[in-house]
Short mmCIF file of C-alpha atoms in Angstrom, two decimals:
data_model
loop_
_atom_site.label_atom_id
_atom_site.label_comp_id
_atom_site.label_asym_id
_atom_site.label_seq_id
_atom_site.Cartn_x
_atom_site.Cartn_y
_atom_site.Cartn_z
CA SER A 1 -0.05 0.05 -0.10
CA LEU A 2 1.03 3.63 -0.13
CA GLY A 3 1.25 3.91 3.39
CA ASN A 4 3.74 0.94 3.64
CA GLY A 5 5.51 2.43 0.91
CA PHE A 6 6.26 5.63 2.86
CA LYS A 7 6.86 3.80 6.11
CA VAL A 8 9.74 1.39 4.26
CA SER A 9 11.21 4.45 2.72
CA VAL A 10 11.48 6.64 5.78
CA ALA A 11 12.71 3.51 7.78
CA GLU A 12 15.50 2.97 5.26
CA GLY A 13 16.46 6.31 4.33
CA GLY A 14 14.71 8.81 6.76
CA MET A 15 12.59 11.67 5.67
CA ALA A 16 15.20 12.61 2.91
CA ALA A 17 14.52 9.43 1.18
CA LEU A 18 11.08 10.99 0.21
CA THR A 19 13.00 13.84 -1.79
CA LEU A 20 15.17 11.37 -3.78
CA GLY A 21 14.55 12.20 -7.60
CA TRP A 22 12.87 15.61 -6.99
CA ALA A 23 14.89 17.50 -9.50
CA PRO A 24 14.66 15.22 -12.47
CA THR A 25 10.82 14.73 -11.84
CA LEU A 26 10.39 18.64 -11.74
CA VAL A 27 12.47 19.06 -14.69
CA GLY A 28 11.19 16.06 -16.64
CA TYR A 29 7.45 16.47 -16.18
CA SER A 30 8.02 20.25 -16.77
CA MET A 31 9.33 19.44 -20.11
CA GLN A 32 6.91 16.98 -20.72
CA GLY A 33 3.77 19.09 -19.99
CA VAL A 34 5.30 21.78 -22.15
CA GLY A 35 5.64 19.27 -25.11
CA LYS A 36 2.14 17.46 -24.38
CA PHE A 37 0.08 20.63 -24.21
CA GLY A 38 1.83 22.54 -26.79
CA PHE A 39 2.37 19.83 -29.07
CA TYR A 40 -1.29 18.74 -28.86
CA GLU A 41 -2.48 22.28 -30.06
CA ALA A 42 0.12 22.41 -32.98
CA PHE A 43 -1.21 18.86 -34.03
CA LYS A 44 -4.59 19.92 -33.83
CA ASN A 45 -4.14 22.78 -36.07
CA LEU A 46 -2.01 20.82 -38.35
CA TYR A 47 -4.46 18.05 -39.06
CA SER A 48 -7.29 20.28 -38.95
CA GLY A 49 -5.66 22.16 -42.04
CA MET A 50 -4.93 18.90 -43.37
CA LEU A 51 -8.85 17.61 -43.20
CA GLY A 52 -10.36 21.02 -43.70
CA GLU A 53 -13.14 22.75 -41.74
CA GLU A 54 -16.14 20.23 -42.64
CA LYS A 55 -13.95 16.84 -42.07
CA THR A 56 -12.42 18.47 -38.93
CA TYR A 57 -15.86 18.92 -37.33
CA LEU A 58 -17.01 15.31 -38.38
CA TYR A 59 -14.15 13.56 -37.45
CA ARG A 60 -12.88 15.57 -34.46
CA THR A 61 -12.67 12.81 -32.16
CA TYR A 62 -10.38 10.95 -34.26
CA MET A 63 -8.26 14.24 -34.68
CA TYR A 64 -8.04 14.71 -30.92
CA LEU A 65 -6.95 10.97 -30.60
CA ALA A 66 -4.31 11.40 -33.38
CA ALA A 67 -3.16 14.94 -32.08
CA SER A 68 -2.82 13.56 -28.41
CA ALA A 69 -0.85 10.41 -29.50
CA SER A 70 1.61 12.65 -31.76
CA ALA A 71 1.89 15.00 -28.93
CA GLU A 72 2.82 12.44 -26.42
CA PHE A 73 5.10 10.54 -28.62
CA PHE A 74 7.44 13.80 -28.64
CA ALA A 75 6.50 14.77 -25.14
CA ASP A 76 7.87 11.47 -23.94
CA ILE A 77 11.27 11.90 -25.90
CA LEU A 78 11.49 15.07 -23.70
CA LEU A 79 10.73 13.24 -20.38
CA CYS A 80 12.74 10.04 -20.89
CA PRO A 81 16.25 11.24 -19.91
CA MET A 82 14.87 12.76 -16.60
CA GLU A 83 12.78 9.74 -15.88
CA SER A 84 15.89 7.55 -16.49
CA VAL A 85 17.88 9.57 -13.91
CA LYS A 86 15.04 9.60 -11.54
CA VAL A 87 14.32 5.87 -11.60
CA ARG A 88 18.12 5.23 -10.74
CA ILE A 89 18.31 7.66 -8.06
CA GLN A 90 15.39 5.95 -6.42
CA THR A 91 15.92 2.37 -7.10
CA THR A 92 19.77 2.01 -7.16
CA PRO A 93 21.48 1.96 -3.76
CA GLY A 94 24.59 3.97 -3.84
CA TRP A 95 24.16 5.43 -7.17
CA SER A 96 24.40 9.39 -7.53
CA THR A 97 21.75 11.17 -5.47
CA THR A 98 21.36 14.29 -7.29
CA LEU A 99 20.45 15.35 -10.98
CA ARG A 100 23.50 17.20 -11.39
CA GLU A 101 25.49 13.83 -10.67
CA GLY A 102 23.32 11.46 -12.29
CA PHE A 103 22.59 13.01 -15.86
CA PRO A 104 26.71 13.23 -16.55
CA ARG A 105 26.94 9.65 -15.14
CA ILE A 106 24.52 8.16 -17.49
CA LEU A 107 25.84 10.11 -20.39
CA LYS A 108 29.44 8.89 -19.58
CA GLU A 109 28.78 5.36 -18.85
CA GLU A 110 26.02 4.67 -21.31
CA GLY A 111 25.93 7.46 -23.83
CA VAL A 112 22.57 8.92 -25.16
CA ASN A 113 20.96 5.77 -25.41
CA GLY A 114 21.27 4.99 -21.76
CA PHE A 115 18.34 7.98 -21.20
CA TYR A 116 15.92 6.12 -23.64
CA LYS A 117 16.01 2.42 -22.40
CA GLY A 118 12.55 3.00 -20.73
CA LEU A 119 11.13 5.16 -23.73
CA ALA A 120 8.92 1.94 -25.12
CA PRO A 121 7.28 1.05 -21.90
CA LEU A 122 6.73 4.82 -21.24
CA TRP A 123 4.88 5.16 -24.68
CA ALA A 124 2.97 2.03 -23.89
CA ARG A 125 1.31 3.68 -20.81
CA GLN A 126 1.48 7.43 -21.75
CA ILE A 127 0.36 7.53 -25.26
CA PRO A 128 -2.98 5.60 -24.47
CA TYR A 129 -3.59 7.79 -21.20
CA THR A 130 -2.94 11.20 -23.15
CA MET A 131 -5.22 9.84 -26.08
CA MET A 132 -7.89 9.20 -23.56
CA LYS A 133 -7.17 12.48 -21.53
CA PHE A 134 -7.45 14.61 -24.50
CA ALA A 135 -10.29 13.08 -26.24
CA CYS A 136 -12.44 12.49 -23.11
CA PHE A 137 -11.86 16.04 -22.01
CA GLU A 138 -13.06 17.62 -25.48
CA LYS A 139 -16.14 15.15 -25.80
CA THR A 140 -17.11 15.64 -22.28
CA VAL A 141 -16.61 19.57 -22.61
CA GLU A 142 -19.28 19.16 -25.85
CA ILE A 143 -21.65 16.94 -23.96
CA LEU A 144 -21.90 19.53 -20.76
CA TYR A 145 -22.48 22.34 -22.81
CA LYS A 146 -25.24 20.32 -24.98
CA TYR A 147 -26.77 18.66 -22.35
CA VAL A 148 -26.08 20.17 -18.65
CA VAL A 149 -25.44 23.76 -19.19
CA PRO A 150 -28.68 25.44 -19.92
CA LYS A 151 -27.02 27.89 -22.22
CA PRO A 152 -24.34 28.53 -24.90
CA ARG A 153 -20.69 28.35 -24.03
CA SER A 154 -20.34 32.09 -25.08
CA ASP A 155 -23.27 33.30 -22.57
CA CYS A 156 -21.69 31.58 -19.84
CA SER A 157 -19.34 33.52 -17.20
CA LYS A 158 -15.86 32.71 -16.77
CA GLY A 159 -16.64 30.97 -13.36
CA GLU A 160 -19.36 28.60 -15.28
CA GLN A 161 -16.79 27.97 -17.92
CA LEU A 162 -14.23 27.21 -15.44
CA MET A 163 -16.76 24.67 -13.69
CA VAL A 164 -17.31 22.95 -16.98
CA THR A 165 -13.54 22.72 -17.47
CA PHE A 166 -12.90 21.07 -14.04
CA THR A 167 -15.91 18.73 -14.42
CA ALA A 168 -14.52 17.75 -17.71
CA GLY A 169 -11.11 17.33 -16.55
CA TYR A 170 -12.13 15.21 -13.54
CA ILE A 171 -14.24 12.86 -15.75
CA ALA A 172 -11.29 12.29 -18.11
CA GLY A 173 -8.94 11.82 -15.38
CA VAL A 174 -11.15 8.76 -14.30
CA PHE A 175 -11.22 7.16 -17.75
CA CYS A 176 -7.30 7.99 -18.18
CA ALA A 177 -6.94 5.80 -14.80
CA ILE A 178 -8.97 2.91 -16.43
CA VAL A 179 -6.91 2.97 -19.78
CA SER A 180 -3.40 3.29 -18.10
CA HIS A 181 -3.75 0.98 -15.36
CA PRO A 182 -2.80 -2.40 -17.01
CA ALA A 183 0.20 -0.71 -18.39
CA ASP A 184 1.03 0.46 -15.12
CA CYS A 185 0.88 -3.00 -13.99
CA ALA A 186 2.93 -4.43 -16.90
CA SER A 187 5.68 -2.07 -17.23
CA PRO A 188 8.92 -2.42 -15.18
CA SER A 189 9.23 0.25 -12.45
#
């Protein structure tokens, strides 16, 4: 359980054990987030331009799926080096304990390929997750405005729009957990 994991970590390394890998986590997921959301918008524009206005509307869910898969593909390439450092810091006793030590160590000992050993399992988990996240979010927003909110989006206040966004994000998050959980169980940690 999560509680037992905390207890074991603290028993073996003190409270400092809970901070191991914080820097590569911060840097890696910041880069991935910028890539995921930025590339998603870029790929939506690209694919929409390729489809044209009518087909974009008719096939918008497929476009969301393709744009999000494409975005996550590249976002994970940004994340993987930091994830590689983080995992080694957290799981290899006696290994480097900081990003400043760990990054050059992998580069020296294994070359650039050492940063990408976990890329395929990362894609297996993250691409379906992100596809579900964006497609479910976009469709949920549409459904909420069509069936739940009693007025058009343009007539909603910023607060009402924010509530729709939060609700759609929550619902998308539930579906993301369902889709990504099997890969979490199968992926090596």
